[in-house]
Coordinates of C-alpha atoms in Angstrom, one line a residue:
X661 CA 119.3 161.7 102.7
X662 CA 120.9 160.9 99.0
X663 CA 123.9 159.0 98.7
X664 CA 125.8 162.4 99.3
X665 CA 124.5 162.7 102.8
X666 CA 121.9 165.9 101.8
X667 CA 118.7 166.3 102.8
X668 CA 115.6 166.4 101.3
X669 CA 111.8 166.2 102.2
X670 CA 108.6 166.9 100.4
X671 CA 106.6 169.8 101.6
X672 CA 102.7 170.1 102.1
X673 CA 100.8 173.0 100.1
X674 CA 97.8 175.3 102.2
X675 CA 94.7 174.2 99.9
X676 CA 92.8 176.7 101.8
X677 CA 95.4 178.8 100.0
X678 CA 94.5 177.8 96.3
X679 CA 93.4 180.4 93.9
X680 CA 95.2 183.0 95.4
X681 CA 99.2 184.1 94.2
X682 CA 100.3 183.2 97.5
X683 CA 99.5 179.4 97.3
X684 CA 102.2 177.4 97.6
X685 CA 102.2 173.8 96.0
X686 CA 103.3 170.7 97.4
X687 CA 107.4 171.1 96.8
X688 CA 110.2 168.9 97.1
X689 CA 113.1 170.9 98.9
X690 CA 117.0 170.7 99.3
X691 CA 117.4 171.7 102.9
X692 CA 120.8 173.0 104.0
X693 CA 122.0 174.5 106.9
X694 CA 120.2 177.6 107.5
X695 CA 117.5 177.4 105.0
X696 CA 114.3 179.1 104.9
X697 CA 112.1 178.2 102.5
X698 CA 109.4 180.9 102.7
X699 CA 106.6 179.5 104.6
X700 CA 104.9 182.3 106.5
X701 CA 101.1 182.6 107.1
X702 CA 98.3 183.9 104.6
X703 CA 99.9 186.3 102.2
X704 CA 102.9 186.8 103.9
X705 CA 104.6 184.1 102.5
X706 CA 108.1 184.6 100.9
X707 CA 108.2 183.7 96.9
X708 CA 111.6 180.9 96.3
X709 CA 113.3 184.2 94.4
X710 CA 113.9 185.8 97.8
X711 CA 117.9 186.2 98.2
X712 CA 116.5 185.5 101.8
X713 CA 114.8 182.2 100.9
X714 CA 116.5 179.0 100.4
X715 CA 115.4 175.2 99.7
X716 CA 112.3 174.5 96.6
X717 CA 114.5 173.0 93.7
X718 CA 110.7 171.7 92.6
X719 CA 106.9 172.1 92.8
X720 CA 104.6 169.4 92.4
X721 CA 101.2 170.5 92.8
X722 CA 98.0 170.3 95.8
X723 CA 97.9 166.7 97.3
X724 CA 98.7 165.1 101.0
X725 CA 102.5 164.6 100.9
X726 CA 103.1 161.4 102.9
X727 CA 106.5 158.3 102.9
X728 CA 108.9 159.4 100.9
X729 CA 112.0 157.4 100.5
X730 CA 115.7 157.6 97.9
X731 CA 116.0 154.6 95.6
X732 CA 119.5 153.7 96.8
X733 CA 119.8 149.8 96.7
X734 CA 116.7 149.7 94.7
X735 CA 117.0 147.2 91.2
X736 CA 116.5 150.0 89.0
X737 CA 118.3 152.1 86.6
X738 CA 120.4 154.4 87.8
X739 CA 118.2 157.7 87.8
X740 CA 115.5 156.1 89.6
X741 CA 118.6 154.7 92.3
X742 CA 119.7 158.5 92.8
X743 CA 116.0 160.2 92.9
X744 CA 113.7 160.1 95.2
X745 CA 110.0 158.4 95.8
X746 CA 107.7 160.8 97.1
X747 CA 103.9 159.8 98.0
X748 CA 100.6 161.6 97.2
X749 CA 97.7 160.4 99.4
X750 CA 95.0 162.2 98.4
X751 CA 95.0 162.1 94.6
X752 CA 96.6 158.5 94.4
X753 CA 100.2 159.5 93.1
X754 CA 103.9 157.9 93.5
X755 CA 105.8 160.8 92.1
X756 CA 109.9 160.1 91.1
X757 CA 112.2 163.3 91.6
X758 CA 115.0 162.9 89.5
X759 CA 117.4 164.7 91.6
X760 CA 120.9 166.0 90.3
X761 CA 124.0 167.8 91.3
X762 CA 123.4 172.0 90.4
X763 CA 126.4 173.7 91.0
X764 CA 126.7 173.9 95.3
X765 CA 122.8 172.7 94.9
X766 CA 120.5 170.5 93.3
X767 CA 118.4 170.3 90.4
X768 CA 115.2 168.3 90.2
X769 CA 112.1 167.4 88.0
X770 CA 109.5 165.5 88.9
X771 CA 107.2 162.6 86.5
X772 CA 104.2 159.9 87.7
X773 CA 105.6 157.0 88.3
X774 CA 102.9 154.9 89.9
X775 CA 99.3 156.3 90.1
X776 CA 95.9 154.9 90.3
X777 CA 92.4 155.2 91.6
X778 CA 92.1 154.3 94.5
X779 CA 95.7 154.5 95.4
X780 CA 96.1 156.4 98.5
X781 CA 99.8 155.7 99.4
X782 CA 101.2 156.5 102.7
X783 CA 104.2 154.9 102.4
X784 CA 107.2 153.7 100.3
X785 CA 110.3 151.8 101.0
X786 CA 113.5 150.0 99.1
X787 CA 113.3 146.1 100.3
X788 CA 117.0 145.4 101.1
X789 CA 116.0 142.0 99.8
X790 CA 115.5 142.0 96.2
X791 CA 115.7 146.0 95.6
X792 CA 112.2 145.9 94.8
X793 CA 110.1 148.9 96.0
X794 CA 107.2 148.5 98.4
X795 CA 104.3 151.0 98.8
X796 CA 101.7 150.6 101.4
X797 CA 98.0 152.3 101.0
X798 CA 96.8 153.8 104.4
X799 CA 97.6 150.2 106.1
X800 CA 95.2 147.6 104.0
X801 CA 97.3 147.2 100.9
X802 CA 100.8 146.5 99.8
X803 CA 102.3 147.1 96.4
X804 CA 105.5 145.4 95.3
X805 CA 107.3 147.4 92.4
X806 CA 110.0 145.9 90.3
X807 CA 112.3 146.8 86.6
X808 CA 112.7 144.1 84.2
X809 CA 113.9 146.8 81.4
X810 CA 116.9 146.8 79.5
X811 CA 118.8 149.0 81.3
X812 CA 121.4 148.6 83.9
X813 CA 120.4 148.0 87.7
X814 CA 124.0 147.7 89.2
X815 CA 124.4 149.8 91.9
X816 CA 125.2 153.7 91.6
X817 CA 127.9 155.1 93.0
X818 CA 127.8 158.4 94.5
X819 CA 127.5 161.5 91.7
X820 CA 131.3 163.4 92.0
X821 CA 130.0 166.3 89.4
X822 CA 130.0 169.5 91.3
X823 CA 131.8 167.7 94.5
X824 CA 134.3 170.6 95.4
X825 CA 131.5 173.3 95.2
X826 CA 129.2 171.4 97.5
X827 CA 132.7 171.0 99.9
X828 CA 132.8 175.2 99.3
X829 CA 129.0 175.4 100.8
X830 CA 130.0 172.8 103.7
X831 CA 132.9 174.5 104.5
X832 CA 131.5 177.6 104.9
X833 CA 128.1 175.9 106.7
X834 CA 130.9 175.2 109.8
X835 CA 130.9 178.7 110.7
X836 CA 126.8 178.8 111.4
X837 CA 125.3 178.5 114.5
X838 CA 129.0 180.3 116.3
X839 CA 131.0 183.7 116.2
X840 CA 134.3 182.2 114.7
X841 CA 137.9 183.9 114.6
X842 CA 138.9 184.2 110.9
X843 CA 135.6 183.3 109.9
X844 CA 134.8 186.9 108.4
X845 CA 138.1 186.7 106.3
X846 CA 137.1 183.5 104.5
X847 CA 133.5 184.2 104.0
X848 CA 133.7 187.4 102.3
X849 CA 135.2 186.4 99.1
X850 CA 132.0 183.9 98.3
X851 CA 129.3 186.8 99.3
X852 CA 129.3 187.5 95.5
X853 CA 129.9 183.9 94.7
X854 CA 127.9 183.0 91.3
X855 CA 126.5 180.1 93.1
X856 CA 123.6 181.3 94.7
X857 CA 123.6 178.4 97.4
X858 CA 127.1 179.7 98.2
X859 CA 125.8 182.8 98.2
X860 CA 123.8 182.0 100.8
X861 CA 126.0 179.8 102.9
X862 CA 128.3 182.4 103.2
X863 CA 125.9 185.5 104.1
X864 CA 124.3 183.1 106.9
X865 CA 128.0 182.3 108.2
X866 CA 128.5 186.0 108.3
X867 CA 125.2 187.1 110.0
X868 CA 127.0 184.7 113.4
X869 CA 130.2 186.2 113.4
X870 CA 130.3 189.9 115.7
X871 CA 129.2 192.7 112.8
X872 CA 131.3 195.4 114.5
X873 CA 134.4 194.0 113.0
X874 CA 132.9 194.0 109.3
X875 CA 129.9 196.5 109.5
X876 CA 131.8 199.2 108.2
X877 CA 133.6 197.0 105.6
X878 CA 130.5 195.8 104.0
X879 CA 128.9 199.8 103.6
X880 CA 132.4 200.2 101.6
X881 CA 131.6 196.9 99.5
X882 CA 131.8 198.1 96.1
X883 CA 131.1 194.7 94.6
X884 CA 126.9 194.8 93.5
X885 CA 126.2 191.4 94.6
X886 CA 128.5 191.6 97.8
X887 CA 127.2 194.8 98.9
X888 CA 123.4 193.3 98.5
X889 CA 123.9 190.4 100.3
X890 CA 125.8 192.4 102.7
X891 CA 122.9 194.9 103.3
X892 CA 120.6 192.0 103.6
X893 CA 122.6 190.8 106.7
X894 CA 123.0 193.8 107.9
X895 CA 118.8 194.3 108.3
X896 CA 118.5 191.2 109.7
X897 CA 121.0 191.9 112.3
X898 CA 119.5 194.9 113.2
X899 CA 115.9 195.0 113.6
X900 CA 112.9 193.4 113.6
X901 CA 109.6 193.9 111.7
X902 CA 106.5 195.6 113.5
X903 CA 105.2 192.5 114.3
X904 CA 107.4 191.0 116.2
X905 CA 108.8 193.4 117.4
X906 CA 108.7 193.8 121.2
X907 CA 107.5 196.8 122.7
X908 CA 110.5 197.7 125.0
X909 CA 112.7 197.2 122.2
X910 CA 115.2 199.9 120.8
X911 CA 114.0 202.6 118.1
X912 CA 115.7 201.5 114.9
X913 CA 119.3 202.6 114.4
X914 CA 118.5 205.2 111.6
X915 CA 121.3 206.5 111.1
X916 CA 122.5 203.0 109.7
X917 CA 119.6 202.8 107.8
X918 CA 120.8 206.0 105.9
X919 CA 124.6 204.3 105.2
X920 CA 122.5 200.7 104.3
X921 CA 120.6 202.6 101.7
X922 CA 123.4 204.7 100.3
X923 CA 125.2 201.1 99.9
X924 CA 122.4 200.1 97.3
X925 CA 122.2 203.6 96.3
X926 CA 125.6 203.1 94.6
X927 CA 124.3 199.6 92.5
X928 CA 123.5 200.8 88.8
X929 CA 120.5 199.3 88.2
X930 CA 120.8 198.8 84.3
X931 CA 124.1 196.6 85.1
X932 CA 122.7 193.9 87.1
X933 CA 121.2 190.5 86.6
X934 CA 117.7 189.4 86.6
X935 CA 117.9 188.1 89.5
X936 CA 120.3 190.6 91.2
X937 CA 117.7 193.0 90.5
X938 CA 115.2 190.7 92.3
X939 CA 117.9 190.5 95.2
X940 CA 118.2 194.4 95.1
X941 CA 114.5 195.4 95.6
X942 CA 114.5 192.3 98.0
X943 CA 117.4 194.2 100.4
X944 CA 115.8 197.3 99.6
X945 CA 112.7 195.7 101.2
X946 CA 114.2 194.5 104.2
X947 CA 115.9 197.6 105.3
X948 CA 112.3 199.5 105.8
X949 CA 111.1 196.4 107.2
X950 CA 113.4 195.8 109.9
X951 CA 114.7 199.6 110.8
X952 CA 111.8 201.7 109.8
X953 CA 110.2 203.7 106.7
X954 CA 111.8 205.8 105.0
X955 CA 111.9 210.0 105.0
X956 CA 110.1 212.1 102.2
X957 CA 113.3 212.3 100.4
X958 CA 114.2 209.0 100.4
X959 CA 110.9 207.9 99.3
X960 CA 110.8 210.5 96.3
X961 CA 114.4 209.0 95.2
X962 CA 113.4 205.7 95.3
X963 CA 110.3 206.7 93.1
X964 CA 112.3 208.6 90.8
X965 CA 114.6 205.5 90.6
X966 CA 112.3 202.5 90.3
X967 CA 108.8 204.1 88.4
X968 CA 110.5 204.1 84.7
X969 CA 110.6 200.1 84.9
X970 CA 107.0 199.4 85.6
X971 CA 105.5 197.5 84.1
X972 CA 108.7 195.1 83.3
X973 CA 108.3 191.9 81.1
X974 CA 108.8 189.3 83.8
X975 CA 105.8 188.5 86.5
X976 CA 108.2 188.4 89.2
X977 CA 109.7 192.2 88.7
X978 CA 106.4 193.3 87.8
X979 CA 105.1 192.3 91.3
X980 CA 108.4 193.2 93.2
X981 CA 108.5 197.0 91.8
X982 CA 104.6 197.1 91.8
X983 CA 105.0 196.6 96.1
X984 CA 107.9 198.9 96.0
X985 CA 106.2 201.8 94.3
X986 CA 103.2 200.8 96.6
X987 CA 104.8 201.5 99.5
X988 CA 106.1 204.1 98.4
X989 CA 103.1 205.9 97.2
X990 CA 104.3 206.5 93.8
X991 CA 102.2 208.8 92.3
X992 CA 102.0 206.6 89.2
X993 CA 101.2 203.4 91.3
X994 CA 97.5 203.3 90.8
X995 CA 97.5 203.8 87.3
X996 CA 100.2 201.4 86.3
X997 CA 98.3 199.0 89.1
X998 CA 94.7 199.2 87.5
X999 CA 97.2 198.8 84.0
X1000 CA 98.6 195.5 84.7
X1001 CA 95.6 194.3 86.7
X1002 CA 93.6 194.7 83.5
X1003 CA 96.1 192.6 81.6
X1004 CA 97.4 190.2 83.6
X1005 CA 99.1 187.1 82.2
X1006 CA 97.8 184.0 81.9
X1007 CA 101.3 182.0 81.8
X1008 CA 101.1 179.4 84.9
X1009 CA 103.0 180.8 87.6
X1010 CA 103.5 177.1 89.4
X1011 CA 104.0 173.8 86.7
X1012 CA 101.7 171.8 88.7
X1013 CA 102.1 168.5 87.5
X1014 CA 98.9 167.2 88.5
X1015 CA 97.1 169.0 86.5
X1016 CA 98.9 169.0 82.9
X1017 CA 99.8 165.4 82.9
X1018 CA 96.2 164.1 81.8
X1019 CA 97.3 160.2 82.8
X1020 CA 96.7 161.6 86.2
X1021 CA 93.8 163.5 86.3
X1022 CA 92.0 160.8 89.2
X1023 CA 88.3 162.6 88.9
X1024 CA 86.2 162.4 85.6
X1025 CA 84.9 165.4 86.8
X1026 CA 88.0 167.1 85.9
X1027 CA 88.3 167.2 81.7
X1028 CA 90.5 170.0 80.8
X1029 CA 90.3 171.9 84.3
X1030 CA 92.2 172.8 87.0
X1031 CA 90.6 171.6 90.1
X1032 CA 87.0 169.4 90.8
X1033 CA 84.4 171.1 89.3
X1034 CA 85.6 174.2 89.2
X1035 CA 85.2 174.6 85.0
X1036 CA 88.5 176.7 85.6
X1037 CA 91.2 176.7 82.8
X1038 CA 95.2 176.7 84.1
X1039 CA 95.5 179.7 82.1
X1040 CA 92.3 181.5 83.7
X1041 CA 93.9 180.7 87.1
X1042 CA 97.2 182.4 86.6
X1043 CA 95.5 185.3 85.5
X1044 CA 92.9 185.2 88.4
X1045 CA 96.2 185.0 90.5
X1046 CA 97.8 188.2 89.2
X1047 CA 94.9 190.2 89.1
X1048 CA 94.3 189.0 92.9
X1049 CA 98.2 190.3 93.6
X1050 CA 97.5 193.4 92.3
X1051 CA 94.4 194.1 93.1
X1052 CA 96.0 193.6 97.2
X1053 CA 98.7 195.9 96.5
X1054 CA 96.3 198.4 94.8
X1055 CA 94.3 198.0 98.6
X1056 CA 96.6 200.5 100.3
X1057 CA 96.8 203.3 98.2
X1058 CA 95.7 206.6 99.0
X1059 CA 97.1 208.9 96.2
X1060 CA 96.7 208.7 92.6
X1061 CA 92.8 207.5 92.3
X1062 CA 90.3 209.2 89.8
X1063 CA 86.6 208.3 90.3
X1064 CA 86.6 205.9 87.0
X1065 CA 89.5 203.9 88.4
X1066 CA 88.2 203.5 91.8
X1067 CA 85.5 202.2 89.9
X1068 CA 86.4 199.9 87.8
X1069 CA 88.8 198.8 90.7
X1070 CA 85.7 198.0 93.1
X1071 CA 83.4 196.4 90.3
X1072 CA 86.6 193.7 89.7
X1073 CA 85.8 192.5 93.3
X1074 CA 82.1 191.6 92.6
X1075 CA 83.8 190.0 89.0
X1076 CA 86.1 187.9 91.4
X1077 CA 83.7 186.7 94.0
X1078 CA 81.5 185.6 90.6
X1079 CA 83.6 184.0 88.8
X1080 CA 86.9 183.2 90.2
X1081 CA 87.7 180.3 92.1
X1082 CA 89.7 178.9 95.0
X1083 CA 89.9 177.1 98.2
X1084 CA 88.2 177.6 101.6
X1085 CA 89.8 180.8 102.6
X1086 CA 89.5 182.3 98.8
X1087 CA 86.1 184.4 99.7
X1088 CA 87.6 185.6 102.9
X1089 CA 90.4 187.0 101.5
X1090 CA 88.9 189.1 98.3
X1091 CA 86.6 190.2 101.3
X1092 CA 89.5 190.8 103.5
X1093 CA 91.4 193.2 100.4
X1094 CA 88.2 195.0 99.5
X1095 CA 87.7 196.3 103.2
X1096 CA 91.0 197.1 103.6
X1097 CA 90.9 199.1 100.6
X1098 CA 86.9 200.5 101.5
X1099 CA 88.8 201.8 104.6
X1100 CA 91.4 204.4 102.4
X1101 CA 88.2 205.9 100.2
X1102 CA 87.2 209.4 101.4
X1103 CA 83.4 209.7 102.8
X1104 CA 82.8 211.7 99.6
X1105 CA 84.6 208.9 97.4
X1106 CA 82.4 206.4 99.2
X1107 CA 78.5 207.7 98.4
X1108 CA 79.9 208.0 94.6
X1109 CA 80.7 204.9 94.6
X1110 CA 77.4 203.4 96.6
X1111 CA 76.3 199.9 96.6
X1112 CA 79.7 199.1 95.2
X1113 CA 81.2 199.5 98.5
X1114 CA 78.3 199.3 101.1
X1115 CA 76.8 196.0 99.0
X1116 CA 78.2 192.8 100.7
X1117 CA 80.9 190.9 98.9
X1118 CA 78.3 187.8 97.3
X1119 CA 80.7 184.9 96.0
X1120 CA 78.7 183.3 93.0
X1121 CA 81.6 180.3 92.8
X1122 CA 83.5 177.3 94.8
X1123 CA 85.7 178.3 97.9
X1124 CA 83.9 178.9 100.9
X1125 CA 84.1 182.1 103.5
X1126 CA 85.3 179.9 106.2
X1127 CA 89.1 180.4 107.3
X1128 CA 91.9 183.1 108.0
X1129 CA 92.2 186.0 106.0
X1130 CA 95.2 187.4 104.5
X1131 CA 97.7 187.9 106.9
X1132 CA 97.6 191.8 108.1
X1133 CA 100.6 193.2 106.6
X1134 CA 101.0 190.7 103.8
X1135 CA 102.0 191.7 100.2
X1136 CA 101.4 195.5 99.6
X1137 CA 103.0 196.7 101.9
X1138 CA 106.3 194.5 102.5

């Protein structure tokens, strides 16, 4: 907890994971009261833009998270006294988070602060005695840290900026967890609030409060971001996905399904935000996943509505309106798939620190790459990652394939296994998408195609075949 009495903790990555676009690096989270930051398994894990996801305010990179600890008391100056101290065993790290008020949030960014080789730290504490910091290394070594700087060490007192909207998110945090007279009446004003954390407070108070006294004011809700925010509640409320579904369970209420799409219907498209856009395709999402797919004519408006902005100019629509028109079986979706999988970016999707800062790179191994002996540049990984996120998606499709894309599609596979890298579960899961998408060819389809469907998948790099495959379901099809 930081001297405002929030919570925070530093979250492990899935190294099995690496490689792939669903890897998640180690993170340091702000957790409030009904957060959920995303973690699900294989490939159905939820990306931080998710109006539905809530906590990473920073990634770090792969390592073995272990003590973390504030630097309140600690004789340093005042950002290190209001960050945080988080420890990296396996690649020798002591990380500080500068951490600072954001709005009903926080903001943070992450630098080395102690590293070495060895220096596997497993635990770090403020010594109430002299403010020094102590750092212990799996139990045989202790470290003593202390300033002798310049700057100021007097004690910090706790950062006021931003105070009242934080007392806004607390305030409306008291009506989770219980159905609340009045509570509907003060949360609806912040369901469009520009503070996303409020944002999400208040749609969390409103999913515990009885919907049949505001389900039919939220699918009048004119406001765009009210009404998505509203619609996501309402899906949430109302159904569950196919897997965990139960089987005695109720068939979907499709008739609300109908008025929760004709709520988002009404958004102009062209109006909204970045990031409202994100939310809208997000709520769009969630009401075929929790009450059902939609009809013909549904699916043809949505593809009317949606195919003239793919491919978009930002990696994170491109991949939310690429699953959309996947699932909807956009006639153009294979075409504008094999498009963007042949020129996928090769920005970095994650900053991961370990890897840029060259101070810190622990293995001489390493030189100008991104993992042990992989010989794999940061810019050949993020494009590897979005070719692998569209080449999943493009695993599903049945429409829209000529013979010289569903050829070029299949020979990218034996290009992956070659030359792409990953962790231990990266082979399993380019195996896992190619049979999946063996499985929608025609018989025909398949002997034109010949060896480069009934040839096994040979992996010619690192990242071994051992481990779970992409979760069934995962990215492609919501």
């Amino acid at each position: 907890f930081n001297k405002d009495g929030e919570l925070f903790l530093y979250d492990s990555d899935m190294e099995w994971d690496m490689g792939t676009p669903w890897y998640r690096p180690t993170n340091v989270q702000h957790v409030i009261s009904g957060a959920d930051a995303g973690f699900r398994d294989g490939s159905r894990k939820h990306p931080a833009y998710y109006i539905d996801n809530y906590g990473v305010i920073e990634t770090v990179g792969s390592g073995s998270p272990t003590g973390v600890t504030f630097g309140t008391k600690a004789k340093f100056p005042a950002r290190y006294q209001d960050g945080m101290f988080i420890s990296d065993w396996s690649y020798g790290n002591l990380w500080a988070v500068d951490i600072r008020p954001d709005g009903a949030g926080y903001q943070a960014a992450v630098s080395p602060f102690v590293s070495g080789r060895p220096f596997a730290v497993s635990g770090v504490i403020v010594n109430p005695a002299d403010g020094s910091l102590l750092a212990t290394t799996t139990g045989t070594e202790f470290y003593r840290v202390t300033y002798t700087g310049s700057e100021s060490t007097a004690a910090t007192t706790p950062d006021t900026r931003f105070a009242a909207l934080r007392e806004v998110r607390h305030n409306l945090e008291k009506f989770h967890g219980k159905n609340t007279a009045g509570a509907v009446a003060a949360v609806w004003p912040y369901l469009g609030d520009s503070d996303r954390a409020i944002r999400y407070a208040a749609r969390i108070a409103l999913e515990w409060q009885d919907q049949s006294g505001w389900r039919d004011r939220a699918l009048a809700e004119t406001d765009p971001r009210k009404s998505i925010s509203l619609v996501v509640a309402l899906a949430r409320l109302n159904g569950q996905d196919d897997y965990n579904r139960p089987p005695n369970a109720p068939a979907p209420d499709k008739a609300l399904q109908t008025r929760m799409l004709a709520a988002l219907d009404r958004i102009d498209w062209d109006s909204l935000a970045y990031q409202d856009k994100l939310d809208l395709l997000r709520a769009y999402q969630l009401t075929f996943i929790r009450l059902g797919a939609p009809d013909t004519a549904t699916r043809q408006r949505l593809v009317a509505k949606f195919d003239p902005y793919l491919p978009a100019a930002q990696r994170e629509m491109n991949w939310e309106l690429a699953e959309m028109l996947t699932y909807l079986e956009a006639p153009s979706a294979v075409s504008k798939l094999m498009g963007l999988l042949r020129t996928a970016p090769t920005t970095p999707y994650f900053g991961i620190h370990e890897f840029i800062n060259r101070q810190l790179r622990q293995r001489q191994d390493r030189g100008e790459v991104v993992g042990p002996n992989t010989g794999l540049s940061q810019a050949f990984l993020a494009k590897q990652e979005d070719q692998i996120m569209y080449a999943q998606f493009l695993r599903v499709l049945k429409t829209g394939w000529t013979p010289q894309l569903r050829e070029e599609y299949f020979r990218w596979f034996n290009t992956a296994a070659a030359e792409y890298r990953g962790g231990n579960q990266f082979v399993t899961a380019l195996q896992t998408i190619r049979a999946d998408a063996i499985s929608q060819v025609p018989d025909d389809a398949k002997a034109a195609l010949g060896e480069l469907v009934t040839a096994p998948l040979s992996a010619g790099g690192r990242g071994g075949a051992a481990g779970a495959a992409p979760a069934a379901g995962g990215r492609g099809g919501f």
